[in-house]
Coordinates of C-alpha atoms in Angstrom, one line a residue:
M1 CA 0.0 0.0 0.0
P2 CA 2.5 2.7 -1.1
G3 CA 1.8 6.3 -0.2
G4 CA 1.0 5.7 3.5
D5 CA -2.7 4.6 3.0
Q6 CA -2.3 1.5 5.1
E7 CA -5.3 0.0 6.9
P8 CA -5.9 1.0 10.5
G9 CA -4.3 -1.5 12.9
S10 CA -1.0 -1.9 11.0
Y11 CA 1.8 -2.3 13.5
Y12 CA 5.6 -2.4 13.3
V13 CA 8.2 -3.8 15.7
G14 CA 11.4 -1.9 16.5
V15 CA 14.3 -3.6 18.3
D16 CA 17.2 -1.6 19.7
V17 CA 20.3 -3.2 21.1
G18 CA 22.2 -0.8 23.4
T19 CA 25.3 -1.1 25.5
G20 CA 23.6 -2.7 28.5
S21 CA 20.2 -3.9 27.3
V22 CA 17.9 -4.8 24.5
R23 CA 14.7 -3.0 24.1
A24 CA 11.7 -3.5 21.8
A25 CA 8.5 -1.5 21.0
L26 CA 5.3 -2.1 19.2
V27 CA 4.6 1.0 17.1
D28 CA 1.5 2.0 15.1
Q29 CA 1.4 3.8 11.8
R30 CA 1.2 7.2 13.6
G31 CA 4.5 6.6 15.4
I32 CA 2.9 6.0 18.8
I33 CA 4.5 3.3 21.0
L34 CA 1.8 0.9 22.2
A35 CA 4.0 -1.5 24.1
F36 CA 7.6 -1.5 25.4
A37 CA 9.9 -4.1 27.0
D38 CA 13.6 -4.3 27.9
Q39 CA 16.0 -7.0 28.9
P40 CA 19.6 -6.6 30.3
I41 CA 22.5 -8.2 28.4
N42 CA 25.8 -9.5 29.6
R43 CA 29.1 -7.7 29.3
W44 CA 32.7 -8.9 30.0
E45 CA 35.8 -6.9 30.6
P46 CA 38.6 -9.5 30.8
Q47 CA 41.2 -6.8 31.0
F48 CA 41.5 -3.0 30.8
N49 CA 40.0 -1.5 27.6
H50 CA 38.7 -4.9 26.5
H51 CA 34.9 -5.0 26.3
E52 CA 33.1 -8.1 25.0
Q53 CA 29.5 -9.4 24.6
S54 CA 27.8 -12.5 23.2
S55 CA 25.8 -12.6 20.0
E56 CA 23.8 -15.6 21.3
D57 CA 22.9 -13.7 24.5
I58 CA 21.9 -10.6 22.6
W59 CA 19.6 -12.6 20.2
A60 CA 18.0 -14.4 23.1
A61 CA 17.2 -11.0 24.7
C62 CA 15.8 -9.8 21.3
C63 CA 13.4 -12.8 21.4
V64 CA 12.3 -12.1 25.0
V65 CA 11.4 -8.5 24.4
T66 CA 9.8 -9.0 21.1
K67 CA 7.5 -11.7 22.4
Q68 CA 6.6 -9.4 25.3
V69 CA 5.6 -6.4 23.1
V70 CA 3.3 -8.4 20.8
Q71 CA 1.4 -10.1 23.6
G72 CA -2.4 -9.6 23.3
I73 CA -2.5 -8.4 19.7
D74 CA -3.2 -10.2 16.4
V75 CA 0.3 -10.7 15.2
N76 CA -1.0 -10.9 11.6
Q77 CA -1.4 -7.1 11.9
I78 CA 2.4 -6.7 12.2
R79 CA 3.7 -5.5 8.9
G80 CA 7.4 -5.0 9.4
L81 CA 10.4 -5.4 11.7
G82 CA 13.4 -3.2 12.1
F83 CA 16.7 -3.5 14.1
D84 CA 19.2 -1.0 15.3
A85 CA 22.3 -1.7 17.5
T86 CA 25.6 -0.4 18.7
C87 CA 28.6 -0.5 16.2
S88 CA 30.1 -3.6 17.8
L89 CA 32.0 -6.3 15.9
V90 CA 30.5 -9.8 15.7
V91 CA 32.7 -12.7 14.6
L92 CA 31.4 -16.0 13.3
D93 CA 33.0 -19.0 11.6
K94 CA 32.2 -20.3 8.2
Q95 CA 29.2 -22.2 9.6
F96 CA 28.0 -19.0 11.4
R97 CA 29.1 -20.2 14.8
P98 CA 30.6 -17.8 17.4
L99 CA 34.4 -17.4 17.5
P100 CA 36.3 -16.1 20.5
V101 CA 37.6 -12.5 20.4
N102 CA 39.6 -13.1 23.6
H103 CA 42.8 -14.8 24.7
E104 CA 40.8 -17.1 27.0
G105 CA 39.3 -18.9 24.0
Q106 CA 35.7 -18.3 25.2
S107 CA 33.8 -18.6 22.0
H108 CA 30.5 -17.3 23.4
R109 CA 32.2 -14.0 23.9
N110 CA 32.4 -13.3 20.2
I111 CA 31.7 -9.5 20.1
I112 CA 34.2 -6.7 20.5
M113 CA 32.1 -3.9 21.8
W114 CA 32.0 -0.4 20.2
L115 CA 33.7 1.1 23.3
D116 CA 36.6 -1.4 23.2
H117 CA 40.0 0.3 23.0
R118 CA 42.3 -2.7 22.6
A119 CA 43.4 -1.7 19.1
V120 CA 45.3 1.5 19.9
S121 CA 48.5 0.4 18.2
Q122 CA 46.6 -0.7 15.1
V123 CA 44.7 2.5 14.7
H124 CA 47.9 4.6 15.0
R125 CA 49.4 2.6 12.2
I126 CA 46.3 2.9 10.1
N127 CA 46.2 6.6 10.6
E128 CA 49.9 6.9 9.7
T129 CA 49.1 5.7 6.2
K130 CA 47.1 8.9 5.6
H131 CA 45.1 6.9 3.1
H132 CA 42.4 9.0 1.3
V133 CA 39.5 6.9 2.7
L134 CA 40.3 8.4 6.1
Q135 CA 38.9 11.7 4.9
C136 CA 35.5 10.1 5.0
V137 CA 35.7 9.3 8.7
G138 CA 36.9 12.7 9.9
G139 CA 40.5 12.7 8.7
V140 CA 41.6 10.1 11.2
M141 CA 40.1 6.8 12.2
S142 CA 38.8 6.2 15.7
V143 CA 40.0 3.2 17.7
E144 CA 36.3 2.3 18.0
M145 CA 35.9 1.7 14.3
Q146 CA 36.1 -1.8 12.8
A147 CA 39.3 -1.8 10.7
P148 CA 41.7 -1.5 13.7
K149 CA 39.7 -4.2 15.6
L150 CA 40.0 -6.5 12.6
L151 CA 43.7 -5.9 12.4
W152 CA 44.0 -6.6 16.2
L153 CA 42.3 -10.0 15.7
K154 CA 44.6 -10.9 12.8
E155 CA 47.7 -10.0 14.8
N156 CA 46.7 -11.4 18.2
L157 CA 44.2 -14.3 17.7
R158 CA 45.3 -15.7 14.3
E159 CA 44.8 -19.4 15.1
T160 CA 41.8 -19.3 17.4
C161 CA 39.8 -16.6 15.6
W162 CA 41.1 -15.0 12.4
D163 CA 42.0 -18.1 10.4
K164 CA 38.6 -19.7 11.2
A165 CA 36.5 -16.7 10.6
G166 CA 33.9 -16.7 7.9
H167 CA 31.9 -13.6 8.7
F168 CA 32.5 -10.3 10.4
F169 CA 29.3 -8.4 11.0
D170 CA 28.5 -5.0 12.5
L171 CA 26.0 -5.9 15.2
P172 CA 23.0 -4.3 13.4
D173 CA 23.7 -6.4 10.3
F174 CA 24.1 -9.6 12.5
L175 CA 20.6 -9.1 13.8
S176 CA 19.1 -8.6 10.3
W177 CA 21.0 -11.8 9.1
K178 CA 19.7 -13.7 12.2
A179 CA 16.2 -12.7 11.3
T180 CA 16.3 -13.4 7.5
G181 CA 19.4 -15.5 6.7
V182 CA 20.4 -12.7 4.3
T183 CA 24.1 -11.6 4.7
A184 CA 23.6 -8.2 3.0
R185 CA 25.0 -5.3 5.0
S186 CA 23.4 -1.9 5.7
L187 CA 25.0 1.0 3.9
C188 CA 24.8 2.9 7.2
S189 CA 27.2 0.6 9.1
L190 CA 29.6 0.1 6.3
V191 CA 30.0 3.8 5.5
C192 CA 30.3 4.9 9.1
K193 CA 32.5 2.3 10.6
W194 CA 34.1 0.2 7.8
T195 CA 35.3 2.8 5.1
Y196 CA 32.8 1.7 2.5
S197 CA 31.9 4.4 -0.1
A198 CA 28.3 4.7 -1.3
E199 CA 29.7 5.8 -4.7
K200 CA 32.8 3.6 -5.2
G201 CA 32.3 0.7 -2.8
W202 CA 35.4 -0.9 -1.1
D203 CA 38.8 0.6 -1.8
D204 CA 41.2 -2.3 -2.4
S205 CA 44.3 -0.2 -1.8
F206 CA 43.3 0.7 1.7
W207 CA 42.9 -2.9 2.9
K208 CA 46.1 -3.9 1.3
M209 CA 48.0 -0.9 2.8
V210 CA 46.9 -1.7 6.3
G211 CA 47.6 -5.4 6.2
L212 CA 44.1 -6.7 5.7
E213 CA 44.4 -7.8 2.1
D214 CA 42.6 -11.0 3.0
F215 CA 39.3 -9.2 2.4
V216 CA 40.2 -8.1 -1.1
A217 CA 41.3 -11.7 -2.1
D218 CA 37.9 -13.2 -1.2
N219 CA 35.9 -10.3 -2.8
Y220 CA 34.9 -8.9 0.6
S221 CA 32.6 -11.9 1.2
K222 CA 33.6 -11.9 4.9
I223 CA 32.7 -8.3 5.5
G224 CA 30.0 -7.7 2.9
N225 CA 29.7 -7.6 -0.9
Q226 CA 26.0 -7.0 -1.0
V227 CA 25.1 -3.6 0.4
L228 CA 21.5 -2.2 0.8
P229 CA 20.2 1.2 2.0
P230 CA 18.5 1.2 5.5
G231 CA 14.9 0.3 5.3
A232 CA 15.3 -2.0 2.3
S233 CA 13.4 -5.2 2.5
L234 CA 15.7 -8.3 3.1
G235 CA 15.1 -11.5 1.2
N236 CA 11.8 -13.3 1.9
G237 CA 11.4 -11.6 5.2
L238 CA 11.4 -13.4 8.6
T239 CA 12.5 -17.0 8.4
P240 CA 10.3 -19.7 10.0
E241 CA 13.1 -20.4 12.6
A242 CA 13.5 -16.7 13.5
A243 CA 9.7 -16.2 13.5
K244 CA 9.4 -19.0 16.1
D245 CA 12.1 -17.4 18.2
L246 CA 10.6 -13.9 18.1
G247 CA 6.9 -14.9 18.4
L248 CA 6.1 -13.3 15.0
P249 CA 4.6 -14.6 11.7
A250 CA 7.1 -16.0 9.2
G251 CA 7.5 -13.9 6.1
I252 CA 6.9 -10.4 7.6
A253 CA 9.2 -7.8 6.1
V254 CA 12.5 -7.2 7.8
A255 CA 14.5 -4.1 7.0
A256 CA 18.2 -3.4 6.4
S257 CA 19.3 -2.0 9.7
L258 CA 20.7 1.2 11.2
I259 CA 23.3 2.1 13.9
D260 CA 21.5 2.9 17.1
A261 CA 22.2 6.6 17.1
H262 CA 21.1 6.9 13.5
A263 CA 17.8 5.2 14.3
G264 CA 17.3 7.9 16.9
G265 CA 17.8 10.5 14.3
L266 CA 15.3 8.8 12.0
G267 CA 12.7 8.7 14.8
V268 CA 13.0 12.4 15.6
I269 CA 14.5 14.6 12.9
G270 CA 11.7 14.4 10.3
A271 CA 8.9 15.7 12.6
D272 CA 6.5 18.3 11.3
V273 CA 7.4 21.6 13.2
R274 CA 4.8 23.9 11.7
G275 CA 3.4 26.3 14.3
Y276 CA 6.4 26.4 16.7
G277 CA 8.1 29.4 15.1
L278 CA 11.3 27.5 14.4
A279 CA 13.9 28.6 11.8
C280 CA 14.0 25.1 10.4
E281 CA 10.4 25.2 9.3
G282 CA 10.2 24.9 5.5
Q283 CA 14.0 24.4 5.3
P284 CA 15.8 21.3 4.2
V285 CA 16.3 18.6 6.8
T286 CA 20.0 19.4 6.7
S287 CA 19.3 22.5 8.9
R288 CA 18.4 20.1 11.8
L289 CA 20.9 18.3 14.1
A290 CA 19.7 15.2 16.0
V291 CA 21.4 14.6 19.3
I292 CA 21.0 11.1 20.7
C293 CA 21.6 11.2 24.4
G294 CA 22.7 7.7 25.2
T295 CA 25.7 5.8 26.7
S296 CA 28.4 7.0 24.3
S297 CA 27.5 10.7 24.5
C298 CA 26.7 11.2 28.1
H299 CA 25.7 8.6 30.6
M300 CA 29.1 7.3 31.4
G301 CA 30.5 10.7 32.1
I302 CA 27.7 11.8 34.3
D303 CA 27.5 8.5 36.2
H304 CA 31.2 8.5 36.8
M305 CA 31.3 12.0 38.2
V306 CA 28.2 11.5 40.4
Q307 CA 28.8 8.0 41.7
G308 CA 32.5 8.6 42.5
H309 CA 31.8 11.6 44.8
A310 CA 32.0 11.3 48.6
A311 CA 28.5 12.5 49.0
F312 CA 27.0 9.9 46.7
P313 CA 25.7 7.6 49.5
E314 CA 23.9 10.6 51.1
L315 CA 22.4 11.5 47.7
Q316 CA 21.3 7.9 47.1
A317 CA 19.6 7.7 50.5
K318 CA 17.7 11.0 50.1
A319 CA 16.7 10.2 46.5
T320 CA 15.4 6.8 47.6
A321 CA 13.4 8.4 50.4
R322 CA 11.7 10.7 47.9
C323 CA 11.2 7.8 45.4
Q324 CA 13.2 9.8 42.9
S325 CA 16.2 9.1 40.6
V326 CA 19.4 10.6 41.8
Y327 CA 19.4 13.0 38.9
A328 CA 15.9 14.2 39.6
Y329 CA 16.9 14.8 43.2
L330 CA 20.1 16.7 42.1
N331 CA 18.0 18.9 39.8
S332 CA 15.7 19.9 42.6
H333 CA 18.7 20.4 45.0
L334 CA 20.2 22.8 42.4
D335 CA 17.0 24.8 42.4
L336 CA 17.3 25.1 46.2
I337 CA 20.9 26.4 46.3
K338 CA 20.8 28.7 43.3
K339 CA 19.3 31.5 45.3
A340 CA 18.6 34.6 43.1
R341 CA 21.0 33.6 40.3
P342 CA 20.1 31.4 37.3
V343 CA 21.1 27.8 38.1
G344 CA 23.8 27.7 35.4
F345 CA 25.8 30.4 37.2
L346 CA 26.6 28.0 40.1
T347 CA 29.5 26.7 38.1
V348 CA 31.2 30.1 37.6
D349 CA 34.4 28.7 39.2
L350 CA 34.0 25.0 38.3
H351 CA 34.8 23.7 34.8
V352 CA 34.9 20.1 33.4
W353 CA 36.3 18.5 30.3
P354 CA 34.2 15.3 30.0
D355 CA 36.2 13.0 27.7
F356 CA 37.3 10.4 30.2
H357 CA 37.4 7.8 27.4
G358 CA 38.9 9.8 24.6
N359 CA 37.1 12.0 22.1
R360 CA 35.4 10.6 19.1
S361 CA 34.0 13.8 17.5
P362 CA 35.1 16.3 16.4
L363 CA 38.7 15.9 17.7
A364 CA 39.1 12.1 17.1
D365 CA 41.7 11.9 19.9
L366 CA 41.6 8.7 21.9
T367 CA 44.4 10.0 24.2
L368 CA 42.2 12.7 25.8
K369 CA 41.3 12.4 29.5
G370 CA 38.8 14.0 31.7
M371 CA 39.6 17.2 33.6
V372 CA 38.0 19.2 36.4
T373 CA 39.3 22.6 37.6
G374 CA 38.0 24.6 40.5
L375 CA 37.6 21.9 43.2
K376 CA 37.4 22.8 46.8
L377 CA 38.1 20.8 50.0
S378 CA 34.5 20.4 50.9
Q379 CA 32.6 17.4 49.5
D380 CA 29.1 17.8 50.6
L381 CA 25.8 17.4 48.7
D382 CA 26.0 21.0 47.4
D383 CA 29.4 20.3 45.9
L384 CA 28.2 17.1 44.3
A385 CA 25.2 18.9 42.8
I386 CA 27.4 21.6 41.3
L387 CA 29.9 19.1 39.9
Y388 CA 26.9 17.3 38.3
L389 CA 25.8 20.6 36.8
A390 CA 29.3 21.4 35.5
T391 CA 29.4 17.9 33.9
V392 CA 26.0 18.4 32.1
Q393 CA 27.3 21.8 30.9
A394 CA 30.5 20.2 29.6
I395 CA 28.5 17.7 27.5
A396 CA 26.5 20.6 26.1
F397 CA 29.7 22.5 25.3
G398 CA 30.9 19.3 23.5
T399 CA 27.7 19.5 21.4
R400 CA 28.5 23.2 20.7
L401 CA 32.0 22.2 19.6
I402 CA 30.6 19.6 17.2
V403 CA 28.1 22.2 15.8
E404 CA 30.9 24.7 15.2
A405 CA 33.0 22.1 13.4
M406 CA 30.1 21.2 11.2
E407 CA 29.4 24.8 10.4
A408 CA 33.0 25.4 9.5
A409 CA 32.7 22.5 7.1
G410 CA 29.8 24.1 5.3
H411 CA 26.7 23.0 7.2
S412 CA 24.0 25.5 8.3
L413 CA 22.3 24.4 11.4
S414 CA 19.4 26.1 13.3
T415 CA 17.7 23.6 15.5
L416 CA 18.6 20.6 17.8
F417 CA 16.4 17.5 18.0
L418 CA 17.1 15.6 21.2
C419 CA 16.1 12.1 22.0
G420 CA 17.2 9.3 24.3
G421 CA 17.2 8.8 28.1
L422 CA 18.7 12.2 29.0
S423 CA 16.2 14.1 26.9
K424 CA 13.9 13.3 29.9
N425 CA 16.2 15.5 32.1
H426 CA 14.9 19.1 31.9
L427 CA 18.3 20.5 33.1
F428 CA 20.2 18.6 30.4
V429 CA 17.8 19.9 27.7
Q430 CA 17.8 23.5 28.9
M431 CA 21.6 23.5 29.1
H432 CA 21.8 22.4 25.5
A433 CA 19.5 25.2 24.4
D434 CA 21.3 27.8 26.5
I435 CA 24.9 26.7 25.5
T436 CA 24.3 26.2 21.8
G437 CA 21.9 29.1 21.5
M438 CA 19.5 26.9 19.5
P439 CA 16.0 25.8 20.3
V440 CA 15.7 22.1 21.2
V441 CA 12.9 20.0 19.8
L442 CA 11.8 17.0 21.9
S443 CA 9.9 14.1 20.4
Q444 CA 6.4 13.2 21.4
E445 CA 7.8 9.7 22.0
V446 CA 10.9 9.7 24.3
E447 CA 12.0 6.4 22.9
S448 CA 12.8 7.8 19.5
V449 CA 15.4 5.2 18.7
L450 CA 12.7 2.5 18.8
V451 CA 10.4 4.6 16.7
G452 CA 13.3 4.9 14.2
A453 CA 13.8 1.1 14.2
A454 CA 10.0 0.7 13.6
I455 CA 10.2 3.2 10.7
L456 CA 12.7 0.9 9.1
G457 CA 10.2 -2.0 9.4
A458 CA 7.4 0.3 8.0
C459 CA 9.6 1.1 5.0
A460 CA 10.4 -2.6 4.4
S461 CA 6.7 -3.5 4.5
G462 CA 6.0 -1.2 1.6
D463 CA 3.4 0.8 3.6
F464 CA 5.3 4.0 2.8
A465 CA 6.8 5.2 -0.5
S466 CA 10.1 6.3 1.2
V467 CA 12.0 6.7 4.4
Q468 CA 11.3 10.4 4.2
E469 CA 7.5 9.8 4.0
A470 CA 7.6 7.4 7.0
M471 CA 9.6 9.9 9.0
A472 CA 7.1 12.7 8.4
R473 CA 4.2 10.4 9.3
M474 CA 5.7 8.7 12.3
S475 CA 7.8 11.5 14.0
K476 CA 5.9 13.9 16.2
V477 CA 7.0 17.0 18.1
G478 CA 6.3 16.8 21.9
K479 CA 7.8 20.0 23.2
V480 CA 10.2 22.8 22.2
V481 CA 12.7 24.4 24.6
F482 CA 14.1 27.8 23.7
P483 CA 17.4 29.2 24.8
R484 CA 17.5 31.9 27.5
L485 CA 19.4 34.5 25.5
E486 CA 20.0 36.7 28.6
D487 CA 22.6 34.1 29.7
K488 CA 24.5 34.0 26.5
R489 CA 27.4 36.1 27.6
Y490 CA 28.0 33.8 30.6
Y491 CA 28.0 30.6 28.5
D492 CA 30.2 32.2 25.9
K493 CA 32.8 32.8 28.6
K494 CA 32.5 29.3 30.0
Y495 CA 32.9 27.9 26.5
Q496 CA 36.2 29.7 26.1
V497 CA 37.4 28.1 29.3
F498 CA 36.2 24.7 28.0
L499 CA 38.3 25.1 24.9
K500 CA 41.3 26.1 27.0
L501 CA 41.1 22.9 29.0
V502 CA 41.8 20.7 26.0
E503 CA 44.4 23.1 24.8
H504 CA 46.3 22.9 28.1
Q505 CA 45.8 19.1 28.3
K506 CA 47.7 18.8 25.0
E507 CA 50.4 21.1 26.2
Y508 CA 50.8 19.0 29.4
A509 CA 51.2 15.9 27.3
A510 CA 53.8 17.5 25.1
I511 CA 55.8 18.6 28.2
M512 CA 55.8 15.1 29.6
K513 CA 56.9 13.7 26.3
G514 CA 59.7 16.2 26.2
E515 CA 58.5 17.9 23.1

């Protein structure tokens, strides 16, 4: 039924695999989430900077949550299924069985997670080649991308993993293969994390130059020689085996996948903004920037700062007594101590650089560390609340740095679209508006990543003529938060301090190296 004229009661299932859990939603043709479920997944850290997961564990969790969200409905009304996931590397042998990505030989731990930093030496060598494909990934490759991880496997686990490997999947593509038996890869994953070009395909010279010529020799069959755009329908849809696992009818449409953050963008950025007085109204979608507030952008930094503080036990006890999250309690505590000043001014002497695990964008510097300047001897609840505020501001300054880098490269941005867990935090949202100077659009559905995954399924089903049409029909504005322009001068000053922090950090590193 092209053109969006589907019958009432058409449903789509979106499945999102994050860092710590798998989530699923049942979504209708208006983009409204009717049912939601989540399930934790296992993680292993056998040594520092090594982070691993299990593809079998993740698929089992996908089955649990999907069965839960379709309970009580006629499953024959489900028209499509879409997956998104983190950019983790899944390794299978020629018979599609898990292979170990660890020295212990534990084959069930067959995923190198996106945040794994084991391939530092490999990524340095890849970047030293200065190969022209690096210009498509920001000039230098991140240690979190797949090429350095693949090279690490070849150099460190040749006999137990590399020589036996038949398939290397990005996690989103593993899920679509598991559902359909089709090994086609999504253009999204391959372009963003594997150096694939939408126009030219794979570049043989790159793989040969970095020591991974094996892929060229077998016509890229191990990493993907059939590439489809996100939302394209895969094969004959859901296989009978996968259908039984998921509690869905065999044959329903399954879409080529997306990276999790990109699914969030899909679920929020196409919303109709008429009537809100926004500069992006009537402008190309390129004037909009989606900010997906999940693990990689924010949670780890904030959690680390809050949970490591001496006053955290007191905070936990008081938040529990009020039946609040610790962050809701901190937000209310900041309102108590701000007195007559705007809350953001509490950090006039406290500044944070939040890259505790290196910087992916726009600096692409894995050596960067976190910094705090302005600490006092006291460590009471007030101090914790202000440190939390400074960390939230630092993340927003990081967004401003990305915006400025994009504008310097020729983009013209006017509006932020936020989704993900932290978009529920009013302080986080207001700080992004105030610090970037841009209005922030919040989706009607907070779980925009799941809406994005469901949009993929809707496209694969044929119920919409294009991804753009599905976005427009299934994305809805919930609220718009405008910047408080009277605070602009203060945040401009703090931003200058923010930039100085990283400048000085690089100076300190040069001194210690004797440069």
